[in-house]
Structure formats: C-alpha cells, structure tokens
Short mmCIF file of C-alpha atoms and ligand atoms in Angstrom, two decimals:
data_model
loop_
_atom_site.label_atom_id
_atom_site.label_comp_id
_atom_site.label_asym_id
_atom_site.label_seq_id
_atom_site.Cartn_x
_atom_site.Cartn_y
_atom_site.Cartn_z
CA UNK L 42 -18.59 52.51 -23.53
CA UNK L 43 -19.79 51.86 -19.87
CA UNK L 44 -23.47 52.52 -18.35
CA UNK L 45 -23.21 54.93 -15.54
CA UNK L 46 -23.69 51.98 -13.05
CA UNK L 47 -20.61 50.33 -13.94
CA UNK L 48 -19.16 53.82 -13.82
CA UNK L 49 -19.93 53.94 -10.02
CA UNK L 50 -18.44 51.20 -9.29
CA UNK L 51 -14.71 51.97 -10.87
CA UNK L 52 -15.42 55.06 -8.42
CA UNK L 53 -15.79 53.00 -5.82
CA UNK L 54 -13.37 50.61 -6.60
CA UNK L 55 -11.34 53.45 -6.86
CA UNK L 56 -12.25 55.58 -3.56
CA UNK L 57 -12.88 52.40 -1.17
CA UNK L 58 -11.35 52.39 2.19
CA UNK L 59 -11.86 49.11 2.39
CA UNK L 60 -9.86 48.24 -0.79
CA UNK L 61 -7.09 49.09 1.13
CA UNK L 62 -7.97 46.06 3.64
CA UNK L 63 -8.42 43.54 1.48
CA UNK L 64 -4.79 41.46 1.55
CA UNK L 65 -5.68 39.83 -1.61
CA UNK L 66 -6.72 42.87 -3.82
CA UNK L 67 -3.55 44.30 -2.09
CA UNK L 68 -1.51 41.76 -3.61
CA UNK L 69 -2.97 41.77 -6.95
CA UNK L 70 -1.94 45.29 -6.75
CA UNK L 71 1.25 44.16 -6.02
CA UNK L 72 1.29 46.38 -2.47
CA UNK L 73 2.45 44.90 0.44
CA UNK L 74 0.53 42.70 2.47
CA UNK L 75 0.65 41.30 6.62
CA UNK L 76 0.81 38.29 4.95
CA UNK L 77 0.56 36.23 2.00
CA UNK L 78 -3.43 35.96 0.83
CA UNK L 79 -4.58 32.55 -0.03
CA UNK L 80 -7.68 31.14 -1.93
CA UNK L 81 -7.59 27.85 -3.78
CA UNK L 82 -8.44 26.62 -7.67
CA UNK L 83 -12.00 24.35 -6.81
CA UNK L 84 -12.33 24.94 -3.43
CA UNK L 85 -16.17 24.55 -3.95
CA UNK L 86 -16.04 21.13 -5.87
CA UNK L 87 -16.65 17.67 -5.42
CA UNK L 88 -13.61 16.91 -2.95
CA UNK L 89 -16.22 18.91 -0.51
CA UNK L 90 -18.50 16.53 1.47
CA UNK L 91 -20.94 20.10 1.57
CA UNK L 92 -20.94 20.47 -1.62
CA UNK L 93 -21.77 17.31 -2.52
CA UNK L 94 -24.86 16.98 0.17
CA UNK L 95 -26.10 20.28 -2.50
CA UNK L 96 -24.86 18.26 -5.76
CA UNK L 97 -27.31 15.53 -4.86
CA UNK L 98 -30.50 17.45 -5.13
CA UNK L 99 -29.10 19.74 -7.79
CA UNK L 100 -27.25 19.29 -10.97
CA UNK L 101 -24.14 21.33 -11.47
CA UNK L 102 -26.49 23.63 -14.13
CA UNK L 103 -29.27 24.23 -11.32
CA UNK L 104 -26.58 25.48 -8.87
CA UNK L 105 -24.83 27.63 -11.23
CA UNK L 106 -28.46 29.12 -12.21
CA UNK L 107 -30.00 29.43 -8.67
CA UNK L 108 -28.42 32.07 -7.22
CA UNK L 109 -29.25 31.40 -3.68
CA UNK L 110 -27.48 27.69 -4.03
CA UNK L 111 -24.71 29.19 -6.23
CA UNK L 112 -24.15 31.60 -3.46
CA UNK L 113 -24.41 29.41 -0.44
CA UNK L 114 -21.62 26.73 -2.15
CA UNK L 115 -19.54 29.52 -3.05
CA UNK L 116 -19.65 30.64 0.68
CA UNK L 117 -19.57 27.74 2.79
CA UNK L 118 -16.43 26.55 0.90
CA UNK L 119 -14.54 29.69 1.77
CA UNK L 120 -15.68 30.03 5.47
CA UNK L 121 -14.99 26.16 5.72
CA UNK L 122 -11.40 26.85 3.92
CA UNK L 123 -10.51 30.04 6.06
CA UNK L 124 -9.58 31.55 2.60
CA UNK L 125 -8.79 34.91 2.00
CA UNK L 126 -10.58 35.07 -1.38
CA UNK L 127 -14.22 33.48 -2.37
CA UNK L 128 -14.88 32.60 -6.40
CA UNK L 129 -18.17 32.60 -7.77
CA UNK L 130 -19.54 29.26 -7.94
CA UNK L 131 -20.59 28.82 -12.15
CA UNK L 132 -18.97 27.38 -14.84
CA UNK L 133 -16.70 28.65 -17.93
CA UNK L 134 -18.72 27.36 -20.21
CA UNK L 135 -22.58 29.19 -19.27
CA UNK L 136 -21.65 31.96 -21.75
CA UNK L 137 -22.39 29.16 -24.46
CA UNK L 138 -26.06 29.39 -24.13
CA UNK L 139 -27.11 33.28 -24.81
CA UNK L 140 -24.52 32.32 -28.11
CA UNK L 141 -26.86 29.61 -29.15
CA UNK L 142 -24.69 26.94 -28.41
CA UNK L 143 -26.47 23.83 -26.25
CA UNK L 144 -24.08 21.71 -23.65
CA UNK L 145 -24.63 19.65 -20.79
CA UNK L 146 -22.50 17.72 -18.07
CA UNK L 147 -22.17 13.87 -18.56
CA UNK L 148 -21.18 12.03 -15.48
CA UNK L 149 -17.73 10.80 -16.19
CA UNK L 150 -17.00 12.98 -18.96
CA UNK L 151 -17.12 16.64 -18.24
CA UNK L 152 -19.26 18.91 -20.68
CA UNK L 153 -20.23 18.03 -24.10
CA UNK L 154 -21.40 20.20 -26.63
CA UNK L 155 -24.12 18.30 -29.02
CA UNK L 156 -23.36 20.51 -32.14
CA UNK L 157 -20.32 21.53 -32.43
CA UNK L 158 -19.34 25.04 -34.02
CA UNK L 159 -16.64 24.21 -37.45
CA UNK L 160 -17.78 26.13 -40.01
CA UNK L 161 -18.09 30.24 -40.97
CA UNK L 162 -21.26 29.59 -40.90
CA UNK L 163 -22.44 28.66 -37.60
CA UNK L 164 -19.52 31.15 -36.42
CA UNK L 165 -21.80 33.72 -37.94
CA UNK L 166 -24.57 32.67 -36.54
CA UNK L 167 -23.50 32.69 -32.74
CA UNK L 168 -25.56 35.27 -30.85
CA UNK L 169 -23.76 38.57 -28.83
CA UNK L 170 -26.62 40.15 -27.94
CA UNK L 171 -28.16 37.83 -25.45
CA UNK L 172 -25.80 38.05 -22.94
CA UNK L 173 -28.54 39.52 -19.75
CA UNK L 174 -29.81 35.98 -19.95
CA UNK L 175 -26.20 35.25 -17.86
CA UNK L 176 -27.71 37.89 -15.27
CA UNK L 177 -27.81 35.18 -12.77
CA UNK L 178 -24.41 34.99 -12.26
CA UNK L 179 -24.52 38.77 -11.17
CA UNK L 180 -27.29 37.80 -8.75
CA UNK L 181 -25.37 34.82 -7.29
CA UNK L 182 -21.93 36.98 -6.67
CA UNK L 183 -23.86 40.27 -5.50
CA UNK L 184 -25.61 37.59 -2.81
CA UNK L 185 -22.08 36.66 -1.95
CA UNK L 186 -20.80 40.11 -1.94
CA UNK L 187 -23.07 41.28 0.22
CA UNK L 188 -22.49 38.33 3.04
CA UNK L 189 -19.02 39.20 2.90
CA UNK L 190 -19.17 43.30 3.33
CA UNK L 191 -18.15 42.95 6.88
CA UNK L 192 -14.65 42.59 7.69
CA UNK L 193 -13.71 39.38 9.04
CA UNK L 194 -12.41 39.32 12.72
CA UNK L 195 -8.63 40.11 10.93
CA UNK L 196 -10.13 43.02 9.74
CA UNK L 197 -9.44 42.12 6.26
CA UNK L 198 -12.17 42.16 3.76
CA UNK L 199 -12.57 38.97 1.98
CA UNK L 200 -12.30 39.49 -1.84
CA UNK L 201 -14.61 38.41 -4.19
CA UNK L 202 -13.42 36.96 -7.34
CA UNK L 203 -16.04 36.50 -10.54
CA UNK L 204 -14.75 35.06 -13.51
CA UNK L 205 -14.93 33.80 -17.37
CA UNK L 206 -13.20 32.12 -20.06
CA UNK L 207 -10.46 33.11 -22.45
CA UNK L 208 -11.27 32.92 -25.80
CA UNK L 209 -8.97 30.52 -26.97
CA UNK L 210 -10.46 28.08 -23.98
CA UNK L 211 -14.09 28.38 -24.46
CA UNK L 212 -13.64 28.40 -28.51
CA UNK L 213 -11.74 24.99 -27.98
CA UNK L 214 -14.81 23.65 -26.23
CA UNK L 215 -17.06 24.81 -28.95
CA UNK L 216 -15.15 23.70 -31.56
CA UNK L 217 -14.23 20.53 -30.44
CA UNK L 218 -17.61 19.77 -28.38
CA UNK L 219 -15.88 18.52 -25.26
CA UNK L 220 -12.57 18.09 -23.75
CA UNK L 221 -10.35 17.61 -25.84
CA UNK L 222 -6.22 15.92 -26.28
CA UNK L 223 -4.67 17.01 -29.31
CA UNK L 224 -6.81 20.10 -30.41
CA UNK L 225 -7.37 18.99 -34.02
CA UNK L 226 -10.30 20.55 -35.05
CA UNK L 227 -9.87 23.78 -33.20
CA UNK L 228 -6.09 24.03 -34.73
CA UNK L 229 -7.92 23.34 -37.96
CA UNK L 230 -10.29 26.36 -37.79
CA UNK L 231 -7.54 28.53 -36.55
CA UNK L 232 -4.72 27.18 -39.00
CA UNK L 233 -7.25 27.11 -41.78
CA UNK L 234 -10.35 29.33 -41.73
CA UNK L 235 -9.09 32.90 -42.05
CA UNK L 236 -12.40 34.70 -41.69
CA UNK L 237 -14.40 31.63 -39.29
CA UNK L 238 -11.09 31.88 -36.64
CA UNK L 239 -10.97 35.94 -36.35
CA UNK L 240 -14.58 36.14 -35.71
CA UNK L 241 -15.25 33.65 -33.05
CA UNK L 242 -12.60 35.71 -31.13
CA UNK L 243 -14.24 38.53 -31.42
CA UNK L 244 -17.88 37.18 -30.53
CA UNK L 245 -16.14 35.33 -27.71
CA UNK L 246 -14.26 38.66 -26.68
CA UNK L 247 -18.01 40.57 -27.18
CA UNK L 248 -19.96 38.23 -24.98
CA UNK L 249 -17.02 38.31 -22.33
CA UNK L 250 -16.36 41.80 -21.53
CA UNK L 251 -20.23 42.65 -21.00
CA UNK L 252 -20.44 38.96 -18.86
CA UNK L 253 -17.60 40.22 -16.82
CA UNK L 254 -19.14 44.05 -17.00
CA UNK L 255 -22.45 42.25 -15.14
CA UNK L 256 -20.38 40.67 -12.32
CA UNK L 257 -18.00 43.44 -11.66
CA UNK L 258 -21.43 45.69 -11.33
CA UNK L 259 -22.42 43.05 -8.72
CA UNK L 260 -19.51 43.31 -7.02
CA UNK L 261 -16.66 41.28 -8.20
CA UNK L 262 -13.43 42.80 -6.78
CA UNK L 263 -10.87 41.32 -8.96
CA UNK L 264 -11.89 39.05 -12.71
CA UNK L 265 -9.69 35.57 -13.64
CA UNK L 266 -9.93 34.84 -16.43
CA UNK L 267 -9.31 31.06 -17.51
CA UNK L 268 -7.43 29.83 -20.09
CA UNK L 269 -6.96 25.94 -19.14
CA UNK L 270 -5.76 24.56 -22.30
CA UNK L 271 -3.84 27.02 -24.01
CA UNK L 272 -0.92 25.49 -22.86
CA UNK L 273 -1.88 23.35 -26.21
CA UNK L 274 -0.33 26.16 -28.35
CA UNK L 275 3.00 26.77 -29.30
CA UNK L 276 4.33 30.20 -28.83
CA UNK L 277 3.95 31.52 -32.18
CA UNK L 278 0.61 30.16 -32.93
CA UNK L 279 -0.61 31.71 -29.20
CA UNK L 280 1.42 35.23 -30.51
CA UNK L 281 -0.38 34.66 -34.00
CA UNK L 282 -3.90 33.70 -33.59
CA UNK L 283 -4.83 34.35 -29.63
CA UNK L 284 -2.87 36.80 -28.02
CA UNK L 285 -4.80 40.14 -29.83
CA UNK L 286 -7.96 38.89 -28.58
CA UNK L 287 -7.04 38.18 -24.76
CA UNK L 288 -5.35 41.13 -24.88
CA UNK L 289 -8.37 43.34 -25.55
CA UNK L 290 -10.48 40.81 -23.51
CA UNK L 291 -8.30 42.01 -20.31
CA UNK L 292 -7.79 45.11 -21.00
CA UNK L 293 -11.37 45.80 -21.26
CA UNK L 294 -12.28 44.38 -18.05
CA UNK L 295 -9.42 46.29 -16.79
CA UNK L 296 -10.93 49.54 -17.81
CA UNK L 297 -14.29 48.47 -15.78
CA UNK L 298 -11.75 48.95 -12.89
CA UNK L 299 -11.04 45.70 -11.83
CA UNK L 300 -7.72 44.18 -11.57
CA UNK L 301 -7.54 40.54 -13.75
CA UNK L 302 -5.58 37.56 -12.77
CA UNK L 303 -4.86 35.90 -16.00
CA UNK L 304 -4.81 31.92 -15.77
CA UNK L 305 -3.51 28.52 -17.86
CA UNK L 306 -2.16 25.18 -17.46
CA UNK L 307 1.24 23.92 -19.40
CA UNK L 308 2.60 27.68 -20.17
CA UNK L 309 5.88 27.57 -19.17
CA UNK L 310 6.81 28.59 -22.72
CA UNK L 311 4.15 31.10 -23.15
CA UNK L 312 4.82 32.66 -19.77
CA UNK L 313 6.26 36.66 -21.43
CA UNK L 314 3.26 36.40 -24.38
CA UNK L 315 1.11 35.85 -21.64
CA UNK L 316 2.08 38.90 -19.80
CA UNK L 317 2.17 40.80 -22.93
CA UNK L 318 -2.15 41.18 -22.71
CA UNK L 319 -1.38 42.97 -19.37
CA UNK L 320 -3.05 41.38 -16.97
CA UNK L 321 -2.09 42.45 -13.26
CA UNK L 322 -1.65 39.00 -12.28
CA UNK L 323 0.05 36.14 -14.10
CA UNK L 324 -1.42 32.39 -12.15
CA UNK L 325 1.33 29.90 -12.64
CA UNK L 326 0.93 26.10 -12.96
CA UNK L 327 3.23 23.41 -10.88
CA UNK L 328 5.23 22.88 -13.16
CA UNK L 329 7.56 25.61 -13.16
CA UNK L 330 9.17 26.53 -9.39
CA UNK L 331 7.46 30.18 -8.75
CA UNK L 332 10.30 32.07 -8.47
CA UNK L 333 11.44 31.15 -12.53
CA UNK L 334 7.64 31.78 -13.04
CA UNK L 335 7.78 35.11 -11.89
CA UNK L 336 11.34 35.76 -13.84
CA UNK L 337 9.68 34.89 -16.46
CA UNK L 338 6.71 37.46 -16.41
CA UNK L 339 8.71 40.07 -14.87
CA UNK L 340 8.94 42.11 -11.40
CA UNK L 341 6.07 44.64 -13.05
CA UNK L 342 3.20 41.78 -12.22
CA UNK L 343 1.70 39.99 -9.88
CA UNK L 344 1.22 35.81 -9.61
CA UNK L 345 -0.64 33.55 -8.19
CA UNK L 346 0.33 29.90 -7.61
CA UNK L 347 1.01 27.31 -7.49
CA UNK L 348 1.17 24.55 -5.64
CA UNK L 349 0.89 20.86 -7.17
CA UNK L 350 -2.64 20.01 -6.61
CA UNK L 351 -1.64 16.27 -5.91
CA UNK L 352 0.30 17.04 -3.32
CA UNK L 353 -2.45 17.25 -1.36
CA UNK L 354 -2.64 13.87 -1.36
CA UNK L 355 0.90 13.60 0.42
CA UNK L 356 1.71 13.00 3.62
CA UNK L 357 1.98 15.85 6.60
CA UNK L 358 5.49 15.95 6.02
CA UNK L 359 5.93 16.32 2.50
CA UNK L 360 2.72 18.37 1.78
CA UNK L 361 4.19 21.46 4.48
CA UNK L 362 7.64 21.49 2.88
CA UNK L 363 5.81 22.16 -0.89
CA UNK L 364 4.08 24.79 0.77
CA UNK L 365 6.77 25.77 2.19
CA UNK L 366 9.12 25.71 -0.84
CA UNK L 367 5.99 27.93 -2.83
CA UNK L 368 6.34 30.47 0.00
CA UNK L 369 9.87 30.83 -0.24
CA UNK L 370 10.06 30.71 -3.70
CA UNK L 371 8.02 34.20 -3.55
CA UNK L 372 10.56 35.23 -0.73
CA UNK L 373 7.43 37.61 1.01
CA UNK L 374 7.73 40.16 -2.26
CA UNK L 375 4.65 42.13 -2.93
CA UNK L 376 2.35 40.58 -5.63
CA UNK L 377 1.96 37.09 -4.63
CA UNK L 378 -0.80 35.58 -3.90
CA UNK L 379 -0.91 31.57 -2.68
CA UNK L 380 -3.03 29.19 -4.46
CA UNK L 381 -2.89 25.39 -6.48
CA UNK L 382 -1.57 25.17 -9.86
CA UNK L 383 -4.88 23.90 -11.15
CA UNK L 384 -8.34 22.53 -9.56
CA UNK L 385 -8.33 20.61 -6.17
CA UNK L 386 -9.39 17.24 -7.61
CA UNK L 387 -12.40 14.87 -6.49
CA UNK L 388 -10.96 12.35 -3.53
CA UNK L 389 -8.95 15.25 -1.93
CA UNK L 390 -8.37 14.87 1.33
CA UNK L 391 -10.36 17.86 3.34
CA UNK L 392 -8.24 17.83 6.17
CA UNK L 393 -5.59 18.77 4.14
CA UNK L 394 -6.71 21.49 2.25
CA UNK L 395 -7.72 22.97 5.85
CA UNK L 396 -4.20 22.66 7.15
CA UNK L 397 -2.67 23.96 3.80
CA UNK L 398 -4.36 26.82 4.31
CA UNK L 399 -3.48 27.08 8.26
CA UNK L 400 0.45 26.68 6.74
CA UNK L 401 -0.03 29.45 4.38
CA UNK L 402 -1.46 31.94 7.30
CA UNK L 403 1.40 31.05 9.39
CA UNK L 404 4.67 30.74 7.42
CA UNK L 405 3.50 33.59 4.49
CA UNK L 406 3.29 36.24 8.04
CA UNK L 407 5.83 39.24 7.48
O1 LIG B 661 -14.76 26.79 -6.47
C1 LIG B 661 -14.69 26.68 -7.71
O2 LIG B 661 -13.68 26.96 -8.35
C2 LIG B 661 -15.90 26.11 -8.41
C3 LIG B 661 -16.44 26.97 -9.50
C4 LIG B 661 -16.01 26.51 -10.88
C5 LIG B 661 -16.60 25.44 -11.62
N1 LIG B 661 -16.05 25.44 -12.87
C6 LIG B 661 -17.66 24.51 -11.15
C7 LIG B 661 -17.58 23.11 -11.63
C8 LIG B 661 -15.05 27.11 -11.71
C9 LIG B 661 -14.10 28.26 -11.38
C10 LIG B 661 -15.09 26.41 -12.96
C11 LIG B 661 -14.30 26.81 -14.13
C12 LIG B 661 -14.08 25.82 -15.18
N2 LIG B 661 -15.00 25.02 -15.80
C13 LIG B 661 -12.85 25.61 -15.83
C14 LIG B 661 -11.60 26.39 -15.57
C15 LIG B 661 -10.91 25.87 -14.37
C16 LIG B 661 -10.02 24.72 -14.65
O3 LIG B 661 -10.22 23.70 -13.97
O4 LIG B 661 -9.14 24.85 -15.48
C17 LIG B 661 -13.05 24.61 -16.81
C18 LIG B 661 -11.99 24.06 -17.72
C19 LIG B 661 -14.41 24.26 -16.79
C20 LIG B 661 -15.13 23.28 -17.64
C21 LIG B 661 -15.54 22.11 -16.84
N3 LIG B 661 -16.54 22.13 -15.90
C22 LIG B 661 -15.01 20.80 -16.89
C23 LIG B 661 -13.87 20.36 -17.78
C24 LIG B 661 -15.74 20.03 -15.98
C25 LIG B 661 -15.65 18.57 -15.76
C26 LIG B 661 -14.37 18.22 -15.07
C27 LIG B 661 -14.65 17.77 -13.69
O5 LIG B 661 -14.00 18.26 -12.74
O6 LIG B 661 -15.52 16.89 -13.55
C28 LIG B 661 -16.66 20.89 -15.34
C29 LIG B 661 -17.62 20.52 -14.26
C30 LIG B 661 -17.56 21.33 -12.99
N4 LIG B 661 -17.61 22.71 -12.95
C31 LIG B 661 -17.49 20.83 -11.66
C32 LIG B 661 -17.52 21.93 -10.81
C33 LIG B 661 -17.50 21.94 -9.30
C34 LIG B 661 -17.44 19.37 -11.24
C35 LIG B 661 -18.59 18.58 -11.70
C36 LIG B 661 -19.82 18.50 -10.83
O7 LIG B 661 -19.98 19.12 -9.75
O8 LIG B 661 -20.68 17.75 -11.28
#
C-alpha cells in the first residue's frame, strides 16, 4: 500500500530526465557511466574540522533532529569532498525512539541503550505506529534535495542517498544495549526465543519501510541500508533467522521506486545470501579484493566499495596505488560505484580524503 504522494514520486523517479544524469544512480542501475561515481562511508563525521566547529554547539542528537544543521553538515561535507553522492546526516539508531526504546551517545563509547529489549514481552510492547515522529529526517534530506536540484557544473546531478538500518543491526543494538563483541544475548533471543526473535523482525521491518517511505517522499534517490555487524553470523544462521526479513525490508523500499544499496562489514562468507534479498547494489568491505566481491554476488548487481578506510592514513604513494588497485579491480564495468569499506575514522587526514577523491575522478574516466 502506498499514499498517492509516494506514488508521484516512483513516477518521477521513473520519468526524470535528470535520472539519466546522475552518474551514481546510473551506476546503481548498473548503466554505464563517464566515469566511476564516488561518495564516501562518514564523510560528514568527526575526521571533519566543519563538522566538528557544528558538534561543539550541538550534540550528535540535536543535529540529527534540526533539520537545518542536519542539512548544512550533510552538505558542506559533500561540496568540501567533491563527491558525487551526499548521505543524509542522522543516525541508524533514531528509529529506536517512536518504538519506545530510549538511547543516548556516551563520549567514548558510542550509543547505549538504558533498557535493553530480551524478553517477548517488551518485544511486544515496541511501538510501529509512531513512526511520523522520525519526520525530521524527511525535512533534513528534502532541505538537501532541494540545494542540490541544479546540476553541478559537470552537468551531473548529485544523488541523494537517505538511509536506515537492517534489522538484524538495529535489533543487535536493542538487544544488547550498545556495541557489542560476541553477540550473546542477541544470538540468545534468536537461537532461543521462537516467537520474541520473529517479531522484532517484523516490527523492525514495519517501522523501516514507512521510515524509508518518508525520505524517499522527500527526495532520497537511492536507500542503503546498513547492516554493520551481521558479519557476526554464520551463513546458515543469516539464511535461517535474517535473510526473510531483509529481504522484504528491500524489496519494499524497492517497490517505492528507489534503487537500495545493501551494506555490512565481515561478509565475505555471506556475500550470495546477501544478494539473495535483491538489492541492486551489494557494498563490499576491504577485506575481500572487489573483483572476488563482485564474483561472488554475480554480474546481475551492482557494488560499491571498498577501499580500506586506514589507508587513508598512508602515505601519497601507497594510498593512490589502493585506489588504484579498487579501480582496476572493477575494470570500468557498469555497476560500480567507488567508496571505503566502512566509516572514515576520527584523526583522518582531510587532505587525503580530498585527493582520494581527485584520484577516483581521474583514473575511474572512460
Ligand atoms: O556522513 C555520514 O555518513 C554521517 C551520517 C551517519 C551517522 N551515523 C552519524 C554519526 C551515518 C550514515 C550513521 C550510520 C550509523 N550509525 C551506522 C552504520 C554505519 C557504520 O559505521 O557501520 C552505525 C553502526 C551507527 C551507530 C553509531 N553511531 C555508532 C556505533 C556510533 C559511535 C561510533 C563512533 O564513530 O563514535 C555513532 C555515532 C555517530 N553517528 C557519529 C556520527 C558522525 C560520531 C559521533 C559524534 O559525532 O559524536
């Protein structure tokens, strides 16, 4: 079921001349491109000296829900960058509060979530039908879209990326209450709890697809969706207990008419299941060379990677031949699009991300 609104915009998605301009929807299309698009993982974060002039009048939770700031960061880091691609600035884990599920960030130690969710119970009390209190999200990336309608001097249209978390992700955050190393208590629920397991997927899965519905509306070209930690799972307990529900998760937001780049960390191993919930666009860790990545998925999708984001920290030398080694890994077929294999981290040297990005522009040119 869509609204009529959200009906529009698949029509326009669908009719847009100027889809056809954007390299990076292009690419996650899998058609061919002038050159390889580029946007990196955190490229609004706290390697940024701009960003961090904002973070020091405003927590991370104020930016993310003031959609004038959460706008501004999310556009001054991809002007700054010379990206091809601009991500809403907000965090995977705002969908917690419509559920009835309190966090905050600690200094030091990343979000923490007071109560955490273990038993059927407080599964059954998690809330779906809040999920317009997230509406600010929407504003933020429809402020963004909207700076970006022009074409840039290229001619290309900038895409705008919104996003959310996979289920298996955000219930690992709820269920444990923070970041976590071994998984125990979320394994537990999911190993154990037959009925508690099931239906946090599905209230995750509920709360997602109308989330992503909201920003797509705004005018969110293409939807990632994270899954950061599910390279915790092995590949049967992935196939068993999460693939179903990412599956309808993406497919869903692919039926608002968006294409959906489909992201994790550690996944060599769950590479095919992964590609198996259809997403367009497979984003690949360092950890595997790209081109075994993208044997691994198959020809019939996109990816998006991945560069090791330490290797920022290299010197000149060392740092061009990675990105060179990424670009010729994906040998300039259609359906790749340049990026980290996770977040740029805090201490990253700004100069070069810059020149990364110069590289990319330069050597990915047909
Ligand atoms: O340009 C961008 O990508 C920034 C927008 C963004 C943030 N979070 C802001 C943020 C995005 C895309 C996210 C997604 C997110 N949030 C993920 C998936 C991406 C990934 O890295 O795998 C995850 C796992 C989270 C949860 C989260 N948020 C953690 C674990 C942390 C603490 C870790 C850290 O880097 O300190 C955050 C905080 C956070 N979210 C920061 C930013 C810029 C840094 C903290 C700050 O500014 O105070």
């Amino acid at each position: 079921m869509r609204d009529a609104s959200v009906e529009g915009k698949i029509a326009a998605i669908v009719d847009s001349p100027t889809q056809g301009t954007s390299r990076f929807v292009r690419a996650c299309l899998r058609q061919p491109v002038d050159r390889t698009p580029v946007w990196l993982l955190r490229q609004a974060g706290r390697y940024m000296p701009e960003y961090m002039a904002v973070r020091k009048h405003h927590s991370l939770l104020d930016i993310c829900r003031t959609p004038e700031i959460a706008a501004e960061v999310t556009i001054t880091a991809a002007e700054r960058l010379g990206v091809d691609a601009a991500i809403i600035f907000a965090d995977l884990l705002l969908p917690f509060t419509p559920m009835g599920v309190d966090f905050e960030f600690l200094a030091g130690e990343g979000p923490v979530v007071h109560t955490p969710v273990r038993t059927l119970d407080q599964v059954r009390a998690l809330r779906t039908d809040r999920t317009d209190e997230l509406n600010y999200v929407a504003k933020a990336l429809e402020k963004v879209a909207h700076h970006f309608s022009a074409p840039r001097a290229d001619g290309d249209q900038l895409g705008i990326i919104g996003f959310c978390g996979a289920p298996f992700t955000l219930a690992s955050y709820m269920i444990e209450g923070g970041s976590s190393r071994n998984y125990i208590e979320t394994k537990r629920m999911m190993y154990g709890d037959r009925e508690a397991w099931p239906l946090l997927m599905e209230k995750l899965v509920e709360v997602l697809v109308t989330y992503a519905a909201q920003q797509v509306e705004a005018g969110a070209d293409v939807i990632q969706v994270f899954d950061s930690w599910v390279g915790a799972l092995g590949v049967t307990d992935y196939r068993e207990f999460c693939l179903a529900p990412t599956t309808e998760l993406i497919r869903r937001i692919q039926a608002l008419g968006v294409p959906v780049i489909y992201f994790g960390v550690d996944t060599a191993s769950l590479l095919p299941s992964m590609r198996e919930t259809g997403a367009d666009v497979i984003g690949l860790d360092w950890r595997t060379p790209l081109s075994e990545g993208w044997k691994a998925v198959g020809e019939g999708c996109a990816v998006q990677g991945n560069l090791d984001p330490i290797a920022l920290f290299a010197p000149e030398e060392v740092l061009r031949a990675r990105v060179h080694e990424v670009l010729d890994a994906a040998g300039g077929r259609p359906g790749h699009i340049f990026n980290l294999g996770h977040g740029i981290v805090p201490g990253t040297p700004v100069e070069n991300v810059i020149q990364t990005v110069k590289w990319v522009k330069e050597y990915g040119a047909r």
